[in-house]
PDB file of C-alpha atoms in Angstrom:
ATOM      1  CA  UNK A   1     -22.597  -3.909  -4.858  1.00  0.00           C
ATOM      2  CA  UNK A   2     -20.165  -1.851  -2.770  1.00  0.00           C
ATOM      3  CA  UNK A   3     -17.315  -0.061  -4.532  1.00  0.00           C
ATOM      4  CA  UNK A   4     -13.974   0.018  -2.694  1.00  0.00           C
ATOM      5  CA  UNK A   5     -11.247   2.514  -3.647  1.00  0.00           C
ATOM      6  CA  UNK A   6      -7.618   2.519  -2.486  1.00  0.00           C
ATOM      7  CA  UNK A   7      -6.184   5.866  -3.676  1.00  0.00           C
ATOM      8  CA  UNK A   8      -2.423   5.917  -3.135  1.00  0.00           C
ATOM      9  CA  UNK A   9       0.332   8.322  -4.067  1.00  0.00           C
ATOM     10  CA  UNK A  10       1.256   6.427  -7.247  1.00  0.00           C
ATOM     11  CA  UNK A  11      -1.682   4.153  -8.085  1.00  0.00           C
ATOM     12  CA  UNK A  12      -5.429   3.858  -7.596  1.00  0.00           C
ATOM     13  CA  UNK A  13      -6.717   0.369  -6.891  1.00  0.00           C
ATOM     14  CA  UNK A  14     -10.375  -0.528  -6.715  1.00  0.00           C
ATOM     15  CA  UNK A  15     -12.671  -3.497  -6.322  1.00  0.00           C
ATOM     16  CA  UNK A  16     -16.324  -4.475  -6.338  1.00  0.00           C
ATOM     17  CA  UNK A  17     -17.628  -6.160  -3.186  1.00  0.00           C
ATOM     18  CA  UNK A  18     -20.748  -8.260  -3.514  1.00  0.00           C
ATOM     19  CA  UNK A  19     -22.051 -11.137  -1.382  1.00  0.00           C
ATOM     20  CA  UNK A  20     -18.758 -11.194   0.523  1.00  0.00           C
ATOM     21  CA  UNK A  21     -16.695 -11.646  -2.657  1.00  0.00           C
ATOM     22  CA  UNK A  22     -13.971  -9.129  -3.520  1.00  0.00           C
ATOM     23  CA  UNK A  23     -13.525  -8.579  -7.253  1.00  0.00           C
ATOM     24  CA  UNK A  24     -10.534  -6.265  -7.932  1.00  0.00           C
ATOM     25  CA  UNK A  25     -10.452  -4.172 -11.084  1.00  0.00           C
ATOM     26  CA  UNK A  26      -7.382  -2.997 -13.020  1.00  0.00           C
ATOM     27  CA  UNK A  27      -5.098  -0.656 -11.068  1.00  0.00           C
ATOM     28  CA  UNK A  28      -4.525   2.804 -12.542  1.00  0.00           C
ATOM     29  CA  UNK A  29      -1.387   4.921 -12.457  1.00  0.00           C
ATOM     30  CA  UNK A  30      -2.039   8.376 -11.025  1.00  0.00           C
ATOM     31  CA  UNK A  31      -1.384  11.479 -13.116  1.00  0.00           C
ATOM     32  CA  UNK A  32      -3.052  14.004 -10.830  1.00  0.00           C
ATOM     33  CA  UNK A  33      -6.186  16.135 -10.899  1.00  0.00           C
ATOM     34  CA  UNK A  34      -9.019  15.503 -13.326  1.00  0.00           C
ATOM     35  CA  UNK A  35      -6.975  12.939 -15.295  1.00  0.00           C
ATOM     36  CA  UNK A  36      -7.329  10.478 -12.425  1.00  0.00           C
ATOM     37  CA  UNK A  37     -11.101  10.913 -12.329  1.00  0.00           C
ATOM     38  CA  UNK A  38     -11.352  10.562 -16.119  1.00  0.00           C
ATOM     39  CA  UNK A  39      -9.411   7.276 -15.919  1.00  0.00           C
ATOM     40  CA  UNK A  40     -11.673   5.990 -13.149  1.00  0.00           C
ATOM     41  CA  UNK A  41     -14.768   7.066 -15.088  1.00  0.00           C
ATOM     42  CA  UNK A  42     -13.579   5.011 -18.068  1.00  0.00           C
ATOM     43  CA  UNK A  43     -12.896   1.968 -15.853  1.00  0.00           C
ATOM     44  CA  UNK A  44     -16.230   2.228 -14.066  1.00  0.00           C
ATOM     45  CA  UNK A  45     -18.338   2.886 -17.166  1.00  0.00           C
ATOM     46  CA  UNK A  46     -19.864  -0.595 -17.136  1.00  0.00           C
ATOM     47  CA  UNK A  47     -20.588  -0.799 -13.409  1.00  0.00           C
ATOM     48  CA  UNK A  48     -24.063  -0.667 -11.931  1.00  0.00           C
ATOM     49  CA  UNK A  49     -24.710   2.087  -9.379  1.00  0.00           C
ATOM     50  CA  UNK A  50     -23.040   1.029  -6.122  1.00  0.00           C
ATOM     51  CA  UNK A  51     -24.983   0.970  -2.873  1.00  0.00           C
ATOM     52  CA  UNK A  52     -21.943   2.466  -1.099  1.00  0.00           C
ATOM     53  CA  UNK A  53     -18.480   3.739  -1.966  1.00  0.00           C
ATOM     54  CA  UNK A  54     -15.736   3.296   0.641  1.00  0.00           C
ATOM     55  CA  UNK A  55     -12.458   5.122   0.040  1.00  0.00           C
ATOM     56  CA  UNK A  56      -8.984   4.897   1.576  1.00  0.00           C
ATOM     57  CA  UNK A  57      -7.468   8.161   0.379  1.00  0.00           C
ATOM     58  CA  UNK A  58      -3.822   9.127   0.799  1.00  0.00           C
ATOM     59  CA  UNK A  59      -3.821  10.851  -2.603  1.00  0.00           C
ATOM     60  CA  UNK A  60      -4.748  14.235  -1.120  1.00  0.00           C
ATOM     61  CA  UNK A  61      -7.772  16.460  -0.632  1.00  0.00           C
ATOM     62  CA  UNK A  62      -8.019  17.461  -4.308  1.00  0.00           C
ATOM     63  CA  UNK A  63      -8.529  13.849  -5.354  1.00  0.00           C
ATOM     64  CA  UNK A  64     -11.129  13.390  -2.612  1.00  0.00           C
ATOM     65  CA  UNK A  65     -13.077  16.463  -3.718  1.00  0.00           C
ATOM     66  CA  UNK A  66     -12.993  15.488  -7.397  1.00  0.00           C
ATOM     67  CA  UNK A  67     -14.112  11.922  -6.647  1.00  0.00           C
ATOM     68  CA  UNK A  68     -16.942  13.160  -4.444  1.00  0.00           C
ATOM     69  CA  UNK A  69     -18.211  15.577  -7.099  1.00  0.00           C
ATOM     70  CA  UNK A  70     -18.018  12.909  -9.830  1.00  0.00           C
ATOM     71  CA  UNK A  71     -19.817  10.283  -7.710  1.00  0.00           C
ATOM     72  CA  UNK A  72     -22.605  12.673  -6.736  1.00  0.00           C
ATOM     73  CA  UNK A  73     -23.077  13.744 -10.350  1.00  0.00           C
ATOM     74  CA  UNK A  74     -22.878  10.251 -11.876  1.00  0.00           C
ATOM     75  CA  UNK A  75     -24.474   7.995  -9.277  1.00  0.00           C
ATOM     76  CA  UNK A  76     -25.970  10.237  -6.623  1.00  0.00           C
ATOM     77  CA  UNK A  77     -23.842   8.392  -4.056  1.00  0.00           C
ATOM     78  CA  UNK A  78     -21.755  10.100  -1.360  1.00  0.00           C
ATOM     79  CA  UNK A  79     -18.346   8.418  -0.941  1.00  0.00           C
ATOM     80  CA  UNK A  80     -17.374   7.405   2.601  1.00  0.00           C
ATOM     81  CA  UNK A  81     -13.766   8.352   3.359  1.00  0.00           C
ATOM     82  CA  UNK A  82     -12.433   5.941   5.980  1.00  0.00           C
ATOM     83  CA  UNK A  83     -10.250   7.316   8.789  1.00  0.00           C
ATOM     84  CA  UNK A  84      -7.820   5.581  11.139  1.00  0.00           C
ATOM     85  CA  UNK A  85      -9.235   4.851  14.588  1.00  0.00           C
ATOM     86  CA  UNK A  86      -7.758   4.512  18.073  1.00  0.00           C
ATOM     87  CA  UNK A  87      -9.285   1.027  18.158  1.00  0.00           C
ATOM     88  CA  UNK A  88     -11.525  -1.081  15.965  1.00  0.00           C
ATOM     89  CA  UNK A  89     -11.952  -4.349  14.066  1.00  0.00           C
ATOM     90  CA  UNK A  90      -9.726  -6.128  16.595  1.00  0.00           C
ATOM     91  CA  UNK A  91      -6.810  -3.689  16.193  1.00  0.00           C
ATOM     92  CA  UNK A  92      -5.480  -1.207  18.775  1.00  0.00           C
ATOM     93  CA  UNK A  93      -3.643   1.738  17.201  1.00  0.00           C
ATOM     94  CA  UNK A  94      -0.221   2.535  18.715  1.00  0.00           C
ATOM     95  CA  UNK A  95      -0.015   6.118  17.465  1.00  0.00           C
ATOM     96  CA  UNK A  96      -0.164   8.857  20.114  1.00  0.00           C
ATOM     97  CA  UNK A  97      -2.445  10.695  17.682  1.00  0.00           C
ATOM     98  CA  UNK A  98      -4.259   7.713  16.116  1.00  0.00           C
ATOM     99  CA  UNK A  99      -5.781   9.701  13.250  1.00  0.00           C
ATOM    100  CA  UNK A 100      -2.262  10.469  11.960  1.00  0.00           C
ATOM    101  CA  UNK A 101      -1.563   6.829  11.113  1.00  0.00           C
ATOM    102  CA  UNK A 102      -2.073   6.595   7.345  1.00  0.00           C
ATOM    103  CA  UNK A 103      -5.452   5.067   6.616  1.00  0.00           C
ATOM    104  CA  UNK A 104      -3.846   2.630   4.171  1.00  0.00           C
ATOM    105  CA  UNK A 105      -1.597   1.341   6.967  1.00  0.00           C
ATOM    106  CA  UNK A 106      -4.574   1.117   9.357  1.00  0.00           C
ATOM    107  CA  UNK A 107      -6.660  -0.878   6.881  1.00  0.00           C
ATOM    108  CA  UNK A 108      -3.753  -3.195   6.086  1.00  0.00           C
ATOM    109  CA  UNK A 109      -3.488  -3.974   9.808  1.00  0.00           C
ATOM    110  CA  UNK A 110      -7.243  -4.618   9.962  1.00  0.00           C
ATOM    111  CA  UNK A 111      -6.928  -7.089   7.080  1.00  0.00           C
ATOM    112  CA  UNK A 112      -3.853  -8.735   8.617  1.00  0.00           C
ATOM    113  CA  UNK A 113      -5.690  -9.162  11.919  1.00  0.00           C
ATOM    114  CA  UNK A 114      -8.518 -11.002  10.142  1.00  0.00           C
ATOM    115  CA  UNK A 115      -6.141 -13.181   8.101  1.00  0.00           C
ATOM    116  CA  UNK A 116      -3.667 -14.321  10.770  1.00  0.00           C
ATOM    117  CA  UNK A 117      -3.867 -15.507  14.371  1.00  0.00           C
ATOM    118  CA  UNK A 118      -0.231 -14.827  15.352  1.00  0.00           C
ATOM    119  CA  UNK A 119       2.052 -11.774  15.447  1.00  0.00           C
ATOM    120  CA  UNK A 120       2.399 -10.041  12.105  1.00  0.00           C
ATOM    121  CA  UNK A 121       4.480  -7.445  10.336  1.00  0.00           C
ATOM    122  CA  UNK A 122       2.873  -5.536   7.456  1.00  0.00           C
ATOM    123  CA  UNK A 123       5.246  -3.989   4.909  1.00  0.00           C
ATOM    124  CA  UNK A 124       3.873  -1.738   2.186  1.00  0.00           C
ATOM    125  CA  UNK A 125       6.376  -1.368  -0.657  1.00  0.00           C
ATOM    126  CA  UNK A 126       4.862   1.648  -2.339  1.00  0.00           C
ATOM    127  CA  UNK A 127       5.930   5.251  -2.873  1.00  0.00           C
ATOM    128  CA  UNK A 128       7.042   5.103   0.742  1.00  0.00           C
ATOM    129  CA  UNK A 129       8.146   1.830   2.296  1.00  0.00           C
ATOM    130  CA  UNK A 130       6.233   1.457   5.559  1.00  0.00           C
ATOM    131  CA  UNK A 131       6.560  -1.166   8.277  1.00  0.00           C
ATOM    132  CA  UNK A 132       3.952  -1.900  10.959  1.00  0.00           C
ATOM    133  CA  UNK A 133       4.152  -4.627  13.607  1.00  0.00           C
ATOM    134  CA  UNK A 134       1.209  -6.083  15.532  1.00  0.00           C
ATOM    135  CA  UNK A 135       0.980  -8.633  18.349  1.00  0.00           C
ATOM    136  CA  UNK A 136      -1.129 -11.776  18.186  1.00  0.00           C
ATOM    137  CA  UNK A 137      -3.747  -9.897  20.251  1.00  0.00           C
ATOM    138  CA  UNK A 138      -4.103  -7.138  17.649  1.00  0.00           C
ATOM    139  CA  UNK A 139      -2.039  -4.519  19.474  1.00  0.00           C
ATOM    140  CA  UNK A 140      -0.207  -2.326  16.993  1.00  0.00           C
ATOM    141  CA  UNK A 141       3.361  -1.796  18.249  1.00  0.00           C
ATOM    142  CA  UNK A 142       4.204   1.096  15.937  1.00  0.00           C
ATOM    143  CA  UNK A 143       5.922   1.456  12.610  1.00  0.00           C
ATOM    144  CA  UNK A 144       8.606   2.901  10.372  1.00  0.00           C
ATOM    145  CA  UNK A 145       8.502   5.049   7.232  1.00  0.00           C
ATOM    146  CA  UNK A 146      11.297   5.260   4.680  1.00  0.00           C
ATOM    147  CA  UNK A 147      11.640   6.067   0.975  1.00  0.00           C
ATOM    148  CA  UNK A 148      10.377   3.444  -1.451  1.00  0.00           C
ATOM    149  CA  UNK A 149      12.404   2.292  -4.461  1.00  0.00           C
ATOM    150  CA  UNK A 150      11.192   5.086  -6.721  1.00  0.00           C
ATOM    151  CA  UNK A 151      11.985   7.812  -4.188  1.00  0.00           C
ATOM    152  CA  UNK A 152      15.450   6.382  -3.494  1.00  0.00           C
ATOM    153  CA  UNK A 153      16.224   6.308  -7.215  1.00  0.00           C
ATOM    154  CA  UNK A 154      14.847   9.809  -7.744  1.00  0.00           C
ATOM    155  CA  UNK A 155      16.988  11.161  -4.912  1.00  0.00           C
ATOM    156  CA  UNK A 156      20.109   9.837  -6.635  1.00  0.00           C
ATOM    157  CA  UNK A 157      19.115  11.152 -10.056  1.00  0.00           C
ATOM    158  CA  UNK A 158      18.040  14.576  -8.761  1.00  0.00           C
ATOM    159  CA  UNK A 159      21.225  15.161  -6.782  1.00  0.00           C
ATOM    160  CA  UNK A 160      23.977  13.662  -8.959  1.00  0.00           C
ATOM    161  CA  UNK A 161      24.439  15.044 -12.465  1.00  0.00           C
ATOM    162  CA  UNK A 162      26.724  12.300 -13.806  1.00  0.00           C
ATOM    163  CA  UNK A 163      24.551   9.472 -12.502  1.00  0.00           C
ATOM    164  CA  UNK A 164      21.426  11.056 -13.981  1.00  0.00           C
ATOM    165  CA  UNK A 165      22.944  11.370 -17.458  1.00  0.00           C
ATOM    166  CA  UNK A 166      24.334   7.833 -17.615  1.00  0.00           C
ATOM    167  CA  UNK A 167      21.170   6.410 -16.062  1.00  0.00           C
ATOM    168  CA  UNK A 168      18.919   7.988 -18.663  1.00  0.00           C
ATOM    169  CA  UNK A 169      21.121   6.887 -21.565  1.00  0.00           C
ATOM    170  CA  UNK A 170      21.311   3.227 -20.525  1.00  0.00           C
ATOM    171  CA  UNK A 171      19.009   0.361 -21.424  1.00  0.00           C
ATOM    172  CA  UNK A 172      16.900  -1.282 -18.681  1.00  0.00           C
ATOM    173  CA  UNK A 173      19.232  -3.602 -16.741  1.00  0.00           C
ATOM    174  CA  UNK A 174      19.012  -7.159 -15.560  1.00  0.00           C
ATOM    175  CA  UNK A 175      19.301  -6.933 -11.771  1.00  0.00           C
ATOM    176  CA  UNK A 176      22.425  -8.698 -10.454  1.00  0.00           C
ATOM    177  CA  UNK A 177      24.295  -8.500  -7.155  1.00  0.00           C
ATOM    178  CA  UNK A 178      26.957  -6.299  -8.759  1.00  0.00           C
ATOM    179  CA  UNK A 179      26.127  -4.187 -11.816  1.00  0.00           C
ATOM    180  CA  UNK A 180      28.381  -3.362 -14.737  1.00  0.00           C
ATOM    181  CA  UNK A 181      26.782  -0.020 -15.630  1.00  0.00           C
ATOM    182  CA  UNK A 182      25.358   2.974 -13.787  1.00  0.00           C
ATOM    183  CA  UNK A 183      21.693   2.249 -14.436  1.00  0.00           C
ATOM    184  CA  UNK A 184      22.075  -1.301 -13.145  1.00  0.00           C
ATOM    185  CA  UNK A 185      23.997   0.005 -10.135  1.00  0.00           C
ATOM    186  CA  UNK A 186      21.186   2.394  -9.210  1.00  0.00           C
ATOM    187  CA  UNK A 187      18.408  -0.133  -9.807  1.00  0.00           C
ATOM    188  CA  UNK A 188      20.158  -2.984  -7.998  1.00  0.00           C
ATOM    189  CA  UNK A 189      21.603  -0.845  -5.206  1.00  0.00           C
ATOM    190  CA  UNK A 190      18.247   0.625  -4.223  1.00  0.00           C
ATOM    191  CA  UNK A 191      16.557  -2.765  -4.490  1.00  0.00           C
ATOM    192  CA  UNK A 192      19.126  -4.387  -2.199  1.00  0.00           C
ATOM    193  CA  UNK A 193      18.874  -1.436   0.211  1.00  0.00           C
ATOM    194  CA  UNK A 194      15.170  -2.182   0.638  1.00  0.00           C
ATOM    195  CA  UNK A 195      15.740  -5.944   0.902  1.00  0.00           C
ATOM    196  CA  UNK A 196      18.504  -5.586   3.504  1.00  0.00           C
ATOM    197  CA  UNK A 197      16.411  -3.174   5.556  1.00  0.00           C
ATOM    198  CA  UNK A 198      13.391  -5.484   5.583  1.00  0.00           C
ATOM    199  CA  UNK A 199      15.487  -8.543   6.492  1.00  0.00           C
ATOM    200  CA  UNK A 200      17.143  -6.661   9.378  1.00  0.00           C
ATOM    201  CA  UNK A 201      13.813  -5.342  10.686  1.00  0.00           C
ATOM    202  CA  UNK A 202      12.324  -8.833  10.612  1.00  0.00           C
ATOM    203  CA  UNK A 203      15.352 -10.239  12.415  1.00  0.00           C
ATOM    204  CA  UNK A 204      15.091  -7.618  15.170  1.00  0.00           C
ATOM    205  CA  UNK A 205      11.319  -7.964  15.529  1.00  0.00           C
ATOM    206  CA  UNK A 206      11.500 -11.755  15.545  1.00  0.00           C
ATOM    207  CA  UNK A 207      13.967 -11.677  18.435  1.00  0.00           C
ATOM    208  CA  UNK A 208      11.320 -10.035  20.612  1.00  0.00           C
ATOM    209  CA  UNK A 209       8.469 -12.485  19.980  1.00  0.00           C
ATOM    210  CA  UNK A 210       7.776 -15.909  21.435  1.00  0.00           C
ATOM    211  CA  UNK A 211       6.199 -17.282  18.248  1.00  0.00           C
ATOM    212  CA  UNK A 212       6.972 -17.223  14.529  1.00  0.00           C
ATOM    213  CA  UNK A 213       6.440 -13.799  12.990  1.00  0.00           C
ATOM    214  CA  UNK A 214       4.638 -13.635   9.650  1.00  0.00           C
ATOM    215  CA  UNK A 215       5.276 -10.740   7.277  1.00  0.00           C
ATOM    216  CA  UNK A 216       2.670  -9.621   4.735  1.00  0.00           C
ATOM    217  CA  UNK A 217       4.043  -7.646   1.779  1.00  0.00           C
ATOM    218  CA  UNK A 218       1.829  -5.333  -0.220  1.00  0.00           C
ATOM    219  CA  UNK A 219       2.343  -2.353  -2.537  1.00  0.00           C
ATOM    220  CA  UNK A 220       3.523  -1.923  -6.119  1.00  0.00           C
ATOM    221  CA  UNK A 221       7.180  -2.856  -5.552  1.00  0.00           C
ATOM    222  CA  UNK A 222       6.503  -5.901  -3.369  1.00  0.00           C
ATOM    223  CA  UNK A 223       6.769  -8.269  -6.338  1.00  0.00           C
ATOM    224  CA  UNK A 224      10.326  -7.096  -7.074  1.00  0.00           C
ATOM    225  CA  UNK A 225      11.438  -7.199  -3.436  1.00  0.00           C
ATOM    226  CA  UNK A 226       9.854 -10.478  -2.330  1.00  0.00           C
ATOM    227  CA  UNK A 227      12.079 -12.962  -4.259  1.00  0.00           C
ATOM    228  CA  UNK A 228      15.258 -11.523  -2.692  1.00  0.00           C
ATOM    229  CA  UNK A 229      14.136 -11.657   0.943  1.00  0.00           C
ATOM    230  CA  UNK A 230      15.625 -14.138   3.391  1.00  0.00           C
ATOM    231  CA  UNK A 231      14.073 -17.611   3.382  1.00  0.00           C
ATOM    232  CA  UNK A 232      14.366 -17.803   7.185  1.00  0.00           C
ATOM    233  CA  UNK A 233      11.241 -15.651   7.576  1.00  0.00           C
ATOM    234  CA  UNK A 234       7.626 -16.269   6.602  1.00  0.00           C
ATOM    235  CA  UNK A 235       7.006 -13.674   3.874  1.00  0.00           C
ATOM    236  CA  UNK A 236       3.671 -13.655   2.072  1.00  0.00           C
ATOM    237  CA  UNK A 237       2.496 -11.517  -0.835  1.00  0.00           C
ATOM    238  CA  UNK A 238      -0.886  -9.807  -0.335  1.00  0.00           C
ATOM    239  CA  UNK A 239      -1.238  -7.207  -3.108  1.00  0.00           C
ATOM    240  CA  UNK A 240      -4.815  -6.229  -2.187  1.00  0.00           C
ATOM    241  CA  UNK A 241      -4.398  -5.890   1.579  1.00  0.00           C
ATOM    242  CA  UNK A 242      -5.863  -2.364   1.796  1.00  0.00           C
ATOM    243  CA  UNK A 243      -8.882  -3.374  -0.283  1.00  0.00           C
ATOM    244  CA  UNK A 244      -9.348  -6.378   2.015  1.00  0.00           C
ATOM    245  CA  UNK A 245      -9.339  -3.997   4.975  1.00  0.00           C
ATOM    246  CA  UNK A 246     -11.959  -1.817   3.283  1.00  0.00           C
ATOM    247  CA  UNK A 247     -14.091  -4.912   2.700  1.00  0.00           C
ATOM    248  CA  UNK A 248     -13.974  -5.698   6.432  1.00  0.00           C
ATOM    249  CA  UNK A 249     -15.015  -2.138   7.305  1.00  0.00           C
ATOM    250  CA  UNK A 250     -17.880  -2.356   4.798  1.00  0.00           C
ATOM    251  CA  UNK A 251     -18.983  -5.706   6.191  1.00  0.00           C
ATOM    252  CA  UNK A 252     -18.947  -4.635   9.854  1.00  0.00           C
ATOM    253  CA  UNK A 253     -20.530  -1.266   9.121  1.00  0.00           C
ATOM    254  CA  UNK A 254     -23.479  -2.697   7.231  1.00  0.00           C
TER     255      UNK A 254
END
């Protein structure tokens, strides 16, 4: 068995890979430091010792060090921290400094390349909302980075005293086009900001391609965003895209 770990800014996702089958485990919310490792230790208590551990880490060096120490102590296995490459697995990286492309974005492109034959746009709706476009030949065209829903909402609450007070006092809203209270206005306004941005990006990218562009959505907020996106585009939900990319790396690197 190979253990795959996708350590993000907000959540840690993981999966077992055996005989080509990906078996995801329950995702964990990050709290920082040793708490994250304790939560993983509890989740992994029933696992057999993995032959390898492959990690996509954007959670920071402290998490990487803690995971490495725990894995050595518990299993005697050295985790392999995957890095973005200039080229590999059918994908050519567009970044001028390829190693600076987030490894989660790189692995999502690797998985998208395996899954689809045509041009593709990968949108990760996580702590940050990232967009990456790739041609049908696997050439990464570049990407965009903007605040995700949580960061947009936090920016409003941290910088507007009246909004923060009324937001915190209100009950969770039902999202509608126009809200009738402050909390609903913040929740709906930020959601529609993300939806409108994605629709516009897809429209502009689609105008420059000679075949239908498919968009793969991943990340924790993708489930909330997906139902509101325009029906004129081919949007697909792939919640485990980074883990799928790790599985490809594990398979090729055997």
